[in-house]
mmCIF file of C-alpha atoms in Angstrom:
data_model
loop_
_atom_site.group_PDB
_atom_site.id
_atom_site.type_symbol
_atom_site.label_atom_id
_atom_site.label_comp_id
_atom_site.label_asym_id
_atom_site.label_seq_id
_atom_site.Cartn_x
_atom_site.Cartn_y
_atom_site.Cartn_z
ATOM 1 C CA MET U 1 -240.678 -89.445 109.237
ATOM 2 C CA SER U 2 -238.700 -87.580 106.545
ATOM 3 C CA ARG U 3 -235.216 -86.171 106.990
ATOM 4 C CA PHE U 4 -236.524 -82.599 107.163
ATOM 5 C CA SER U 5 -238.906 -83.458 109.979
ATOM 6 C CA GLU U 6 -236.260 -85.487 111.777
ATOM 7 C CA SER U 7 -233.998 -82.440 111.696
ATOM 8 C CA LEU U 8 -236.748 -80.229 113.077
ATOM 9 C CA LEU U 9 -237.403 -82.679 115.856
ATOM 10 C CA VAL U 10 -233.716 -82.878 116.767
ATOM 11 C CA LEU U 11 -233.538 -79.091 116.906
ATOM 12 C CA ALA U 12 -236.666 -78.971 119.010
ATOM 13 C CA LEU U 13 -235.319 -81.541 121.426
ATOM 14 C CA ALA U 14 -231.962 -79.782 121.681
ATOM 15 C CA GLY U 15 -232.999 -76.145 121.569
ATOM 16 C CA LEU U 16 -236.378 -76.113 123.266
ATOM 17 C CA SER U 17 -235.570 -78.435 126.196
ATOM 18 C CA LEU U 18 -238.030 -81.122 125.186
ATOM 19 C CA SER U 19 -235.967 -84.046 126.434
ATOM 20 C CA ALA U 20 -236.619 -85.786 129.743
ATOM 21 C CA GLN U 21 -233.387 -84.343 131.156
ATOM 22 C CA ALA U 22 -234.464 -80.845 130.269
ATOM 23 C CA PHE U 23 -237.782 -81.304 132.031
ATOM 24 C CA ASP U 24 -235.907 -82.334 135.143
ATOM 25 C CA ALA U 25 -233.428 -79.471 134.923
ATOM 26 C CA TYR U 26 -235.904 -76.745 134.017
ATOM 27 C CA LYS U 27 -239.237 -77.348 135.673
ATOM 28 C CA GLY U 28 -242.196 -75.957 133.786
ATOM 29 C CA LEU U 29 -240.238 -75.228 130.610
ATOM 30 C CA GLY U 30 -241.355 -76.988 127.437
ATOM 31 C CA ARG U 31 -243.363 -80.136 126.811
ATOM 32 C CA PRO U 32 -243.202 -83.117 124.470
ATOM 33 C CA ALA U 33 -244.485 -82.457 120.968
ATOM 34 C CA THR U 34 -247.836 -84.125 120.368
ATOM 35 C CA PRO U 35 -248.362 -86.617 117.511
ATOM 36 C CA ALA U 36 -250.563 -84.033 115.795
ATOM 37 C CA GLU U 37 -247.809 -81.401 115.978
ATOM 38 C CA LEU U 38 -245.242 -83.809 114.573
ATOM 39 C CA LYS U 39 -247.638 -84.716 111.764
ATOM 40 C CA ALA U 40 -248.130 -81.021 110.962
ATOM 41 C CA TRP U 41 -244.362 -80.622 110.586
ATOM 42 C CA ASP U 42 -243.930 -83.760 108.533
ATOM 43 C CA ILE U 43 -245.292 -82.501 105.199
ATOM 44 C CA ASP U 44 -242.154 -82.321 103.055
ATOM 45 C CA VAL U 45 -241.920 -84.436 99.913
ATOM 46 C CA ARG U 46 -238.504 -85.851 99.000
ATOM 47 C CA PRO U 47 -237.128 -86.536 95.507
ATOM 48 C CA ASP U 48 -237.747 -90.250 96.140
ATOM 49 C CA PHE U 49 -241.418 -89.272 96.755
ATOM 50 C CA LYS U 50 -241.368 -90.203 100.428
ATOM 51 C CA GLY U 51 -243.894 -87.983 102.162
ATOM 52 C CA LEU U 52 -246.141 -87.673 99.102
ATOM 53 C CA PRO U 53 -249.797 -87.659 100.244
ATOM 54 C CA LYS U 54 -252.461 -89.835 98.688
ATOM 55 C CA GLY U 55 -254.561 -88.040 96.115
ATOM 56 C CA SER U 56 -255.003 -86.977 92.512
ATOM 57 C CA GLY U 57 -255.982 -83.998 90.407
ATOM 58 C CA SER U 58 -256.738 -83.443 86.725
ATOM 59 C CA VAL U 59 -255.547 -80.686 84.417
ATOM 60 C CA ASP U 60 -259.091 -79.274 84.234
ATOM 61 C CA GLN U 61 -259.475 -79.259 88.006
ATOM 62 C CA GLY U 62 -256.086 -77.642 88.378
ATOM 63 C CA SER U 63 -257.005 -74.949 85.864
ATOM 64 C CA GLU U 64 -259.979 -73.906 87.987
ATOM 65 C CA VAL U 65 -257.999 -73.864 91.236
ATOM 66 C CA PHE U 66 -255.103 -72.008 89.598
ATOM 67 C CA GLU U 67 -257.401 -69.305 88.262
ATOM 68 C CA ALA U 68 -259.034 -68.850 91.663
ATOM 69 C CA ARG U 69 -255.987 -69.110 93.933
ATOM 70 C CA CYS U 70 -252.831 -68.512 91.863
ATOM 71 C CA ALA U 71 -253.515 -66.345 88.812
ATOM 72 C CA SER U 72 -253.522 -63.064 90.725
ATOM 73 C CA CYS U 73 -249.753 -63.399 91.185
ATOM 74 C CA HIS U 74 -248.722 -65.735 88.352
ATOM 75 C CA GLY U 75 -251.131 -64.859 85.524
ATOM 76 C CA SER U 76 -253.830 -67.099 84.075
ATOM 77 C CA PHE U 77 -251.318 -69.279 82.226
ATOM 78 C CA GLY U 78 -248.372 -69.047 84.605
ATOM 79 C CA GLU U 79 -246.516 -66.732 82.218
ATOM 80 C CA SER U 80 -247.028 -63.409 83.980
ATOM 81 C CA ASN U 81 -244.147 -61.597 85.707
ATOM 82 C CA GLU U 82 -246.273 -58.850 87.257
ATOM 83 C CA VAL U 83 -245.578 -60.070 90.796
ATOM 84 C CA PHE U 84 -243.255 -63.072 90.456
ATOM 85 C CA THR U 85 -241.180 -64.416 87.587
ATOM 86 C CA PRO U 86 -243.058 -66.714 85.182
ATOM 87 C CA LEU U 87 -243.659 -70.347 86.078
ATOM 88 C CA VAL U 88 -243.965 -71.671 82.533
ATOM 89 C CA GLY U 89 -242.077 -71.015 79.310
ATOM 90 C CA GLY U 90 -238.624 -71.522 77.830
ATOM 91 C CA THR U 91 -238.886 -75.324 77.484
ATOM 92 C CA THR U 92 -239.432 -77.398 74.347
ATOM 93 C CA ARG U 93 -240.492 -80.927 73.457
ATOM 94 C CA GLU U 94 -236.858 -81.669 72.653
ATOM 95 C CA ASP U 95 -235.980 -80.675 76.242
ATOM 96 C CA ILE U 96 -238.552 -83.191 77.478
ATOM 97 C CA LYS U 97 -236.805 -85.893 75.453
ATOM 98 C CA THR U 98 -233.270 -85.050 76.583
ATOM 99 C CA GLY U 99 -233.883 -83.848 80.135
ATOM 100 C CA HIS U 100 -231.726 -80.780 79.459
ATOM 101 C CA VAL U 101 -233.215 -77.325 78.869
ATOM 102 C CA LYS U 102 -231.366 -75.858 75.913
ATOM 103 C CA SER U 103 -232.404 -72.269 76.601
ATOM 104 C CA LEU U 104 -230.526 -72.386 79.909
ATOM 105 C CA VAL U 105 -227.348 -72.778 77.845
ATOM 106 C CA ASP U 106 -227.939 -70.602 74.794
ATOM 107 C CA GLY U 107 -229.890 -67.843 76.587
ATOM 108 C CA SER U 108 -232.705 -67.864 74.038
ATOM 109 C CA ALA U 109 -235.426 -67.443 76.684
ATOM 110 C CA PRO U 110 -235.992 -63.845 77.908
ATOM 111 C CA GLN U 111 -235.783 -65.020 81.526
ATOM 112 C CA ARG U 112 -235.541 -68.240 83.484
ATOM 113 C CA THR U 113 -238.887 -69.762 84.437
ATOM 114 C CA THR U 114 -239.583 -72.263 87.190
ATOM 115 C CA LEU U 115 -240.046 -75.195 84.812
ATOM 116 C CA MET U 116 -236.793 -74.336 83.055
ATOM 117 C CA LYS U 117 -234.807 -74.645 86.276
ATOM 118 C CA VAL U 118 -236.415 -77.241 88.530
ATOM 119 C CA ALA U 119 -235.180 -80.815 88.083
ATOM 120 C CA THR U 120 -237.570 -82.787 90.286
ATOM 121 C CA ILE U 121 -241.346 -82.756 90.210
ATOM 122 C CA SER U 122 -241.377 -83.453 93.962
ATOM 123 C CA THR U 123 -239.820 -80.017 94.508
ATOM 124 C CA LEU U 124 -242.775 -78.353 92.796
ATOM 125 C CA PHE U 125 -245.325 -80.379 94.753
ATOM 126 C CA ASP U 126 -243.536 -79.742 98.050
ATOM 127 C CA TYR U 127 -243.262 -75.990 97.538
ATOM 128 C CA ILE U 128 -246.853 -75.508 96.358
ATOM 129 C CA GLN U 129 -248.126 -77.578 99.285
ATOM 130 C CA ARG U 130 -246.168 -75.768 101.991
ATOM 131 C CA ALA U 131 -245.953 -72.193 100.713
ATOM 132 C CA MET U 132 -248.855 -71.426 98.380
ATOM 133 C CA PRO U 133 -250.990 -69.426 97.917
ATOM 134 C CA TRP U 134 -248.762 -66.581 99.012
ATOM 135 C CA THR U 135 -251.503 -65.047 101.146
ATOM 136 C CA GLU U 136 -252.703 -68.393 102.607
ATOM 137 C CA PRO U 137 -249.858 -70.926 102.757
ATOM 138 C CA LYS U 138 -250.791 -74.550 103.530
ATOM 139 C CA SER U 139 -254.458 -73.912 102.720
ATOM 140 C CA LEU U 140 -254.521 -76.111 99.599
ATOM 141 C CA LYS U 141 -255.750 -79.702 99.838
ATOM 142 C CA PRO U 142 -253.567 -82.469 98.344
ATOM 143 C CA ASP U 143 -255.964 -83.013 95.430
ATOM 144 C CA GLU U 144 -255.797 -79.293 94.638
ATOM 145 C CA VAL U 145 -251.989 -79.380 94.649
ATOM 146 C CA TYR U 146 -252.004 -82.376 92.302
ATOM 147 C CA GLY U 147 -254.403 -80.523 90.009
ATOM 148 C CA ILE U 148 -252.386 -77.285 89.974
ATOM 149 C CA LEU U 149 -249.204 -79.191 89.202
ATOM 150 C CA ALA U 150 -250.948 -81.169 86.425
ATOM 151 C CA TYR U 151 -252.153 -77.876 84.924
ATOM 152 C CA LEU U 152 -248.644 -76.356 84.964
ATOM 153 C CA LEU U 153 -247.153 -79.484 83.401
ATOM 154 C CA ASN U 154 -249.817 -79.379 80.693
ATOM 155 C CA LEU U 155 -249.005 -75.732 79.949
ATOM 156 C CA ALA U 156 -245.395 -76.863 79.438
ATOM 157 C CA GLU U 157 -246.610 -79.717 77.157
ATOM 158 C CA VAL U 158 -245.204 -82.312 79.542
ATOM 159 C CA VAL U 159 -248.581 -84.046 80.022
ATOM 160 C CA PRO U 160 -251.743 -84.035 77.847
ATOM 161 C CA ALA U 161 -254.876 -81.999 78.551
ATOM 162 C CA ASP U 162 -256.824 -85.000 79.876
ATOM 163 C CA PHE U 163 -254.065 -86.059 82.289
ATOM 164 C CA VAL U 164 -254.727 -86.883 85.959
ATOM 165 C CA LEU U 165 -251.669 -86.551 88.194
ATOM 166 C CA SER U 166 -251.561 -88.691 91.339
ATOM 167 C CA ASP U 167 -249.261 -90.222 93.920
ATOM 168 C CA GLN U 168 -249.361 -93.388 91.799
ATOM 169 C CA ASN U 169 -247.988 -91.922 88.564
ATOM 170 C CA MET U 170 -245.826 -89.013 89.714
ATOM 171 C CA ALA U 171 -242.618 -91.080 89.464
ATOM 172 C CA GLU U 172 -243.396 -91.714 85.780
ATOM 173 C CA VAL U 173 -243.971 -88.014 85.147
ATOM 174 C CA GLN U 174 -240.584 -87.294 86.716
ATOM 175 C CA LYS U 175 -239.042 -89.043 83.688
ATOM 176 C CA LEU U 176 -240.496 -86.260 81.500
ATOM 177 C CA MET U 177 -239.317 -83.224 83.463
ATOM 178 C CA PRO U 178 -237.529 -80.894 80.992
ATOM 179 C CA ASN U 179 -234.536 -80.256 83.271
ATOM 180 C CA ARG U 180 -234.408 -83.642 85.033
ATOM 181 C CA ASN U 181 -230.797 -84.173 83.900
ATOM 182 C CA GLY U 182 -229.822 -80.586 84.507
ATOM 183 C CA MET U 183 -228.661 -81.090 88.083
ATOM 184 C CA THR U 184 -225.619 -83.114 89.045
ATOM 185 C CA THR U 185 -223.529 -83.936 92.076
ATOM 186 C CA ASP U 186 -220.549 -84.705 89.849
ATOM 187 C CA HIS U 187 -218.633 -81.527 90.598
ATOM 188 C CA GLY U 188 -216.720 -82.269 93.786
ATOM 189 C CA MET U 189 -218.250 -79.380 95.664
ATOM 190 C CA TRP U 190 -220.323 -81.439 98.119
ATOM 191 C CA PRO U 191 -218.916 -81.895 101.627
ATOM 192 C CA GLY U 192 -217.974 -85.405 102.705
ATOM 193 C CA LYS U 193 -217.418 -88.495 100.600
ATOM 194 C CA GLY U 194 -219.599 -90.808 98.564
ATOM 195 C CA MET U 195 -221.241 -88.258 96.247
ATOM 196 C CA GLY U 196 -220.471 -87.332 92.673
ATOM 197 C CA ASN U 197 -216.975 -87.857 91.317
ATOM 198 C CA GLY U 198 -215.311 -88.530 94.650
ATOM 199 C CA GLY U 199 -214.353 -84.994 95.566
ATOM 200 C CA LYS U 200 -212.482 -83.704 92.523
ATOM 201 C CA PRO U 201 -213.894 -80.323 91.410
ATOM 202 C CA ASP U 202 -214.599 -79.933 87.720
ATOM 203 C CA VAL U 203 -213.339 -76.347 87.699
ATOM 204 C CA LYS U 204 -209.972 -74.703 88.059
ATOM 205 C CA GLY U 205 -209.603 -71.172 89.366
ATOM 206 C CA VAL U 206 -206.519 -69.060 88.811
ATOM 207 C CA ALA U 207 -206.179 -65.862 90.841
ATOM 208 C CA CYS U 208 -204.995 -62.940 88.723
ATOM 209 C CA MET U 209 -203.695 -60.910 91.692
ATOM 210 C CA ARG U 210 -203.764 -57.681 89.660
ATOM 211 C CA ASN U 211 -205.817 -54.541 90.227
ATOM 212 C CA CYS U 212 -207.304 -56.098 93.351
ATOM 213 C CA LYS U 213 -209.850 -54.129 95.313
ATOM 214 C CA SER U 214 -208.640 -53.069 98.723
ATOM 215 C CA GLN U 215 -212.096 -53.464 100.242
ATOM 216 C CA VAL U 216 -214.991 -55.646 99.188
ATOM 217 C CA GLN U 217 -218.529 -55.155 100.440
ATOM 218 C CA LEU U 218 -220.967 -58.029 100.149
ATOM 219 C CA VAL U 219 -224.530 -56.803 99.777
ATOM 220 C CA SER U 220 -227.896 -58.027 98.608
ATOM 221 C CA SER U 221 -230.609 -55.816 97.225
ATOM 222 C CA LEU U 222 -234.367 -55.796 96.901
ATOM 223 C CA PRO U 223 -236.366 -53.872 94.314
ATOM 224 C CA ASP U 224 -237.892 -50.731 95.776
ATOM 225 C CA TYR U 225 -241.450 -51.950 95.362
ATOM 226 C CA ALA U 226 -240.753 -55.082 97.432
ATOM 227 C CA ALA U 227 -238.254 -53.753 99.983
ATOM 228 C CA ASP U 228 -240.758 -53.236 102.783
ATOM 229 C CA ALA U 229 -243.447 -55.707 101.745
ATOM 230 C CA HIS U 230 -242.912 -57.719 104.927
ATOM 231 C CA GLY U 231 -242.059 -55.075 107.510
ATOM 232 C CA ASN U 232 -238.626 -54.270 108.873
ATOM 233 C CA LEU U 233 -236.270 -57.033 107.710
ATOM 234 C CA ALA U 234 -233.560 -55.967 110.138
ATOM 235 C CA GLU U 235 -235.816 -56.795 113.076
ATOM 236 C CA GLN U 236 -236.553 -60.255 111.694
ATOM 237 C CA ASN U 237 -232.956 -61.527 111.619
ATOM 238 C CA ARG U 238 -231.361 -63.524 114.373
ATOM 239 C CA GLU U 239 -229.338 -61.586 116.921
ATOM 240 C CA ILE U 240 -226.242 -63.690 116.248
ATOM 241 C CA GLY U 241 -224.128 -64.084 113.148
ATOM 242 C CA PRO U 242 -222.861 -61.556 110.597
ATOM 243 C CA ALA U 243 -226.136 -60.826 108.777
ATOM 244 C CA ARG U 244 -228.289 -58.125 110.280
ATOM 245 C CA GLY U 245 -230.746 -57.487 107.480
ATOM 246 C CA LYS U 246 -231.686 -54.308 105.688
ATOM 247 C CA VAL U 247 -233.666 -51.691 107.591
ATOM 248 C CA THR U 248 -236.906 -51.505 105.630
ATOM 249 C CA GLY U 249 -239.473 -50.547 108.260
ATOM 250 C CA ASN U 250 -240.249 -47.361 110.133
ATOM 251 C CA ARG U 251 -237.848 -47.948 113.024
ATOM 252 C CA GLU U 252 -234.111 -48.387 113.141
ATOM 253 C CA ALA U 253 -232.966 -51.921 113.911
ATOM 254 C CA GLY U 254 -232.123 -52.548 117.532
ATOM 255 C CA LYS U 255 -234.346 -49.859 119.021
ATOM 256 C CA ALA U 256 -237.178 -50.836 121.286
ATOM 257 C CA ALA U 257 -240.633 -50.580 119.796
ATOM 258 C CA GLU U 258 -242.320 -47.261 120.463
ATOM 259 C CA PRO U 259 -246.027 -46.463 120.424
ATOM 260 C CA ILE U 260 -247.129 -45.707 116.888
ATOM 261 C CA SER U 261 -250.067 -43.854 115.426
ATOM 262 C CA GLU U 262 -253.143 -45.596 114.071
ATOM 263 C CA ASN U 263 -252.129 -44.656 110.519
ATOM 264 C CA ALA U 264 -248.681 -46.170 111.015
ATOM 265 C CA ARG U 265 -250.233 -49.296 112.537
ATOM 266 C CA VAL U 266 -252.559 -49.770 109.575
ATOM 267 C CA GLN U 267 -249.704 -49.108 107.156
ATOM 268 C CA GLN U 268 -247.743 -51.915 108.829
ATOM 269 C CA LEU U 269 -250.848 -54.099 108.581
ATOM 270 C CA ALA U 270 -251.010 -53.392 104.834
ATOM 271 C CA HIS U 271 -247.403 -54.551 104.493
ATOM 272 C CA SER U 272 -247.715 -57.650 106.671
ATOM 273 C CA THR U 273 -250.835 -58.897 104.872
ATOM 274 C CA GLY U 274 -249.199 -58.535 101.442
ATOM 275 C CA CYS U 275 -251.416 -55.659 100.258
ATOM 276 C CA MET U 276 -248.452 -53.443 99.400
ATOM 277 C CA ALA U 277 -246.991 -56.103 97.113
ATOM 278 C CA CYS U 278 -249.887 -55.509 94.694
ATOM 279 C CA HIS U 279 -250.823 -51.870 95.437
ATOM 280 C CA GLY U 280 -248.655 -48.782 95.629
ATOM 281 C CA VAL U 281 -249.814 -45.703 97.500
ATOM 282 C CA ASN U 282 -249.448 -43.469 94.435
ATOM 283 C CA SER U 283 -248.837 -46.007 91.691
ATOM 284 C CA LYS U 284 -250.248 -49.202 90.223
ATOM 285 C CA ILE U 285 -248.303 -52.453 90.727
ATOM 286 C CA VAL U 286 -250.654 -55.359 90.003
ATOM 287 C CA GLY U 287 -253.778 -53.701 91.326
ATOM 288 C CA PRO U 288 -254.559 -49.971 91.322
ATOM 289 C CA GLY U 289 -252.695 -47.440 93.413
ATOM 290 C CA TYR U 290 -254.471 -46.400 96.588
ATOM 291 C CA ASN U 291 -254.753 -42.876 95.191
ATOM 292 C CA GLU U 292 -256.879 -44.304 92.360
ATOM 293 C CA VAL U 293 -259.095 -46.175 94.809
ATOM 294 C CA GLN U 294 -259.567 -43.026 96.883
ATOM 295 C CA ALA U 295 -260.496 -41.003 93.799
ATOM 296 C CA ARG U 296 -262.999 -43.561 92.484
ATOM 297 C CA TYR U 297 -264.906 -43.951 95.747
ATOM 298 C CA LYS U 298 -264.713 -40.341 96.955
ATOM 299 C CA GLY U 299 -268.065 -39.176 98.298
ATOM 300 C CA GLN U 300 -269.737 -42.612 98.245
ATOM 301 C CA THR U 301 -271.335 -43.117 101.642
ATOM 302 C CA ASP U 302 -271.295 -46.924 101.493
ATOM 303 C CA ALA U 303 -267.739 -47.186 100.174
ATOM 304 C CA GLU U 304 -266.109 -48.239 103.460
ATOM 305 C CA THR U 305 -268.542 -51.089 104.089
ATOM 306 C CA LYS U 306 -268.510 -52.297 100.481
ATOM 307 C CA LEU U 307 -264.726 -52.243 100.148
ATOM 308 C CA ALA U 308 -264.120 -53.886 103.525
ATOM 309 C CA GLN U 309 -266.269 -56.817 102.398
ATOM 310 C CA LYS U 310 -264.361 -56.993 99.110
ATOM 311 C CA VAL U 311 -260.989 -57.001 100.859
ATOM 312 C CA LYS U 312 -262.005 -60.082 102.845
ATOM 313 C CA ALA U 313 -263.850 -61.898 100.050
ATOM 314 C CA GLY U 314 -261.645 -60.951 97.079
ATOM 315 C CA GLY U 315 -262.972 -60.070 93.655
ATOM 316 C CA ALA U 316 -262.258 -59.063 90.060
ATOM 317 C CA GLY U 317 -263.601 -56.995 87.202
ATOM 318 C CA VAL U 318 -263.543 -53.475 88.632
ATOM 319 C CA TRP U 319 -259.891 -52.741 87.892
ATOM 320 C CA GLY U 320 -259.137 -55.280 85.186
ATOM 321 C CA SER U 321 -258.922 -59.010 84.674
ATOM 322 C CA VAL U 322 -256.420 -59.822 87.434
ATOM 323 C CA PRO U 323 -258.424 -60.894 90.507
ATOM 324 C CA MET U 324 -257.650 -59.792 94.038
ATOM 325 C CA PRO U 325 -257.253 -62.840 96.304
ATOM 326 C CA PRO U 326 -259.464 -63.109 99.415
ATOM 327 C CA HIS U 327 -258.070 -62.248 102.852
ATOM 328 C CA PRO U 328 -260.225 -64.276 105.267
ATOM 329 C CA GLN U 329 -257.519 -64.079 107.928
ATOM 330 C CA LEU U 330 -258.265 -60.369 108.413
ATOM 331 C CA SER U 331 -260.650 -59.479 111.208
ATOM 332 C CA ASP U 332 -263.622 -57.276 110.351
ATOM 333 C CA ALA U 333 -262.046 -54.486 112.385
ATOM 334 C CA ASP U 334 -258.718 -54.675 110.543
ATOM 335 C CA ALA U 335 -260.418 -54.825 107.143
ATOM 336 C CA ALA U 336 -262.451 -51.739 108.035
ATOM 337 C CA ALA U 337 -259.323 -49.958 109.301
ATOM 338 C CA LEU U 338 -257.450 -50.736 106.060
ATOM 339 C CA VAL U 339 -260.255 -49.359 103.916
ATOM 340 C CA LYS U 340 -260.615 -46.232 106.041
ATOM 341 C CA TRP U 341 -256.866 -45.645 105.762
ATOM 342 C CA ILE U 342 -256.931 -46.087 101.973
ATOM 343 C CA LEU U 343 -259.885 -43.768 101.478
ATOM 344 C CA SER U 344 -258.194 -41.120 103.625
ATOM 345 C CA GLY U 345 -255.164 -41.090 101.323
ATOM 346 C CA ALA U 346 -253.056 -43.862 102.921
ATOM 347 C CA PRO U 347 -251.094 -41.466 105.164
ATOM 348 C CA ALA U 348 -247.863 -42.765 106.701
ATOM 349 C CA LYS U 349 -248.287 -40.932 110.031
#
């Protein structure tokens, strides 16, 4: 079992009363985790490649999977920033030789891409496996993850076009990662002993103590188009600690949930399923604005049925080359409700 899974299990045992003592003290509360549940948790891949599943995938196979499952957010060649920042770009063959990405130092790249920053190939595999696609995390098979990663590495000219990435050769590919030498523990900032340079920081700070601000406010911000993509953030934070989260939903944080209208319910559904990350109500983001959809299908008697099927199955070609990913997790009733709401003008109340 990996360290991540061990930590989860310790937390479960401590916080969810899964130990034998807890069963005795609190009858009927909790149960031991089953082997299948532990296996489902234990999917992380470490930098030493422990946890890496058996499998393989070619660049060509990865290209097909990427186009079908990833391109809608990342672009066909991983260079699009329409939804997320680009995955590929900013690295050179010289970076592959040295293990240091020069553009991170000289600022020659317009923005930092994933392959510019990440130092370990296991990080890429782990994240794709556990979190992608955005609308269906953990739905990719190991061979598909290997293929997607091989395709991205080929786009960055790390591996050739006929390359097959597998659990057997991933350690060798690690030696070609453009930023493999770009991370270090030799800065004395790690807690404890035994890492890096023995605890001596490589920086020296001198406080100026002039023109100091009397009050400092620490804040984080989200772009307007993404602020409420996942509902009310304030309601999703823990009830302890200093961070409360930004109020981004329809209700103030801390208030009990009140009955909401059908339009408001469907609007929340559009946010929670990720629809609003690609579609604005009155503006295009990645896909068309809902006002455009309403205008195009106005007066068509079969529009609701046709669009509800498309929402669940996905598709491309009507509004451009960027495909809309499928949403099989939606029930037929919710898909129909979303379409009805869109065609009625996507009202908030």
